[in-house]
Amino acid sequence: MSFISRRTILRGAIGGAAVGVSLPLLDCFLDSNGTALAATGQRLPVRFGTWVWGCGFIPEKWIPATVGSGYAMPADLAPLEPYRDKLALFSGFDVKLDGVANKPHITGCLGLRTGIPVPNENVKAPTLDVLIAQKIGGNSRFRSLEVSTCGLKNSYSYHAAGSPNPSETSPAALYRRIFGAGFQDPNTLAFEPDTRIMARRSVLSAITDDRRKLMRTVGASDRQRLDEYFTSIRQIEQQLDLQLQPPAPVKDFSRPAAPAGEGKGSEMGQVMETHRIMADLLAKALQVNQTHVFNVLFSDTASNLRREGETTTHHTLTHEEPTDPQLGYQKEHSYFATQSMVAWKEFLDVLSAIPEGDGTLLDNCLVLAHSDCSIAKAHAVEGIPVMVAGNAGGAVRTGYHLAGNGDSIARLGLTVQQAMGVQVERWGQLSMETNRTVSELIA
């Protein structure tokens, strides 16, 4: 059979993908196939996630007055007191612009996640979550899961320019994706490989020889492009192989009930409820190793959140609300900043409620929480608030506040990747480039 005819069969097997197909499309195919759980007795997997809230913070209500472990929790961090020992707080780390125009609500978020000054959504490199997923995401059903709880399908997880991983906005749709067709309950006794998975695996195997022959006949440029494509095919093969193996039992897991609502809406009460439901579903997915990587968008970087009965959004308030003369800051903007930290605390509640090994699911996670700016009114990308939660199975140290004093925020991105096992010694570009690990974070 010729390469072309086998490619035609392959196109049908993976839902229309052909040479040059984007990785997100292939990931969508994987999203409905395969599961991989660690065998009983093996080391528990370490998971990585990001949690993003929009429009920054009120500095005097968020930045501790002292560094180290003995700091006092400011007002907006007070809800997080139960997680003091599970959190590392970072203030004073900057996205460097290097003469590139600051694109409001984009440069800060994507600069932090790529390590480079970013002029727009045409990112010049994969975001750090994708780099980490390439390291730890291969032995799970989904390379990563992305959710948005504010009703907007935005995502700040990018494979490359113009290739974001789309966010799920509906709790019901998220449930169907994770626990609907294709999900294999690890605690059921019966296991029968899905014949459709077997057929797809067989089709992929059929092109192996042709794939090797083709790579020997093309030039360097075409070889590079084809290698990217065939790498994604090999990832599919690995995922399908895992789907054909029975999952290992998972202690204390029970399949969650399907949520009733779609969860769309930007009113704060709606968003908080959607967030709670999606957090629970994500935690269950992590528990049974449906994914090892996730991205949560609590509110868009140009936050569309609003109070019940109001039409003015959080983002609009950051620019139009006058500063309260008694408080010294914008009172309504402060409400949304505070509620964002309440939501973050509730997310940690869900992860810490699931026992795992000698600790909890949170202990085996590293969650990077951050905003897109510091002072929203000025779109400032200096001093963007960042937190790390969880201990990554013992790979990171928490329980302190560290001030960056204007250092490149890429230092945090570099260190997080290293903690997750990515072999990288230097990361970022221009003045964001760094080889300086945040030693305080590495255990």
XYZ file of C-alpha atoms in Angstrom, residues 55 58 258 308 341 353 370 406 425:
9
model
C -7.069 42.394 36.460
C -4.826 45.668 45.428
C -23.340 14.559 36.005
C -25.621 40.513 40.373
C -8.748 34.835 46.263
C -10.095 16.992 50.150
C -1.159 34.204 38.627
C 12.342 43.585 39.756
C 18.825 25.235 32.098
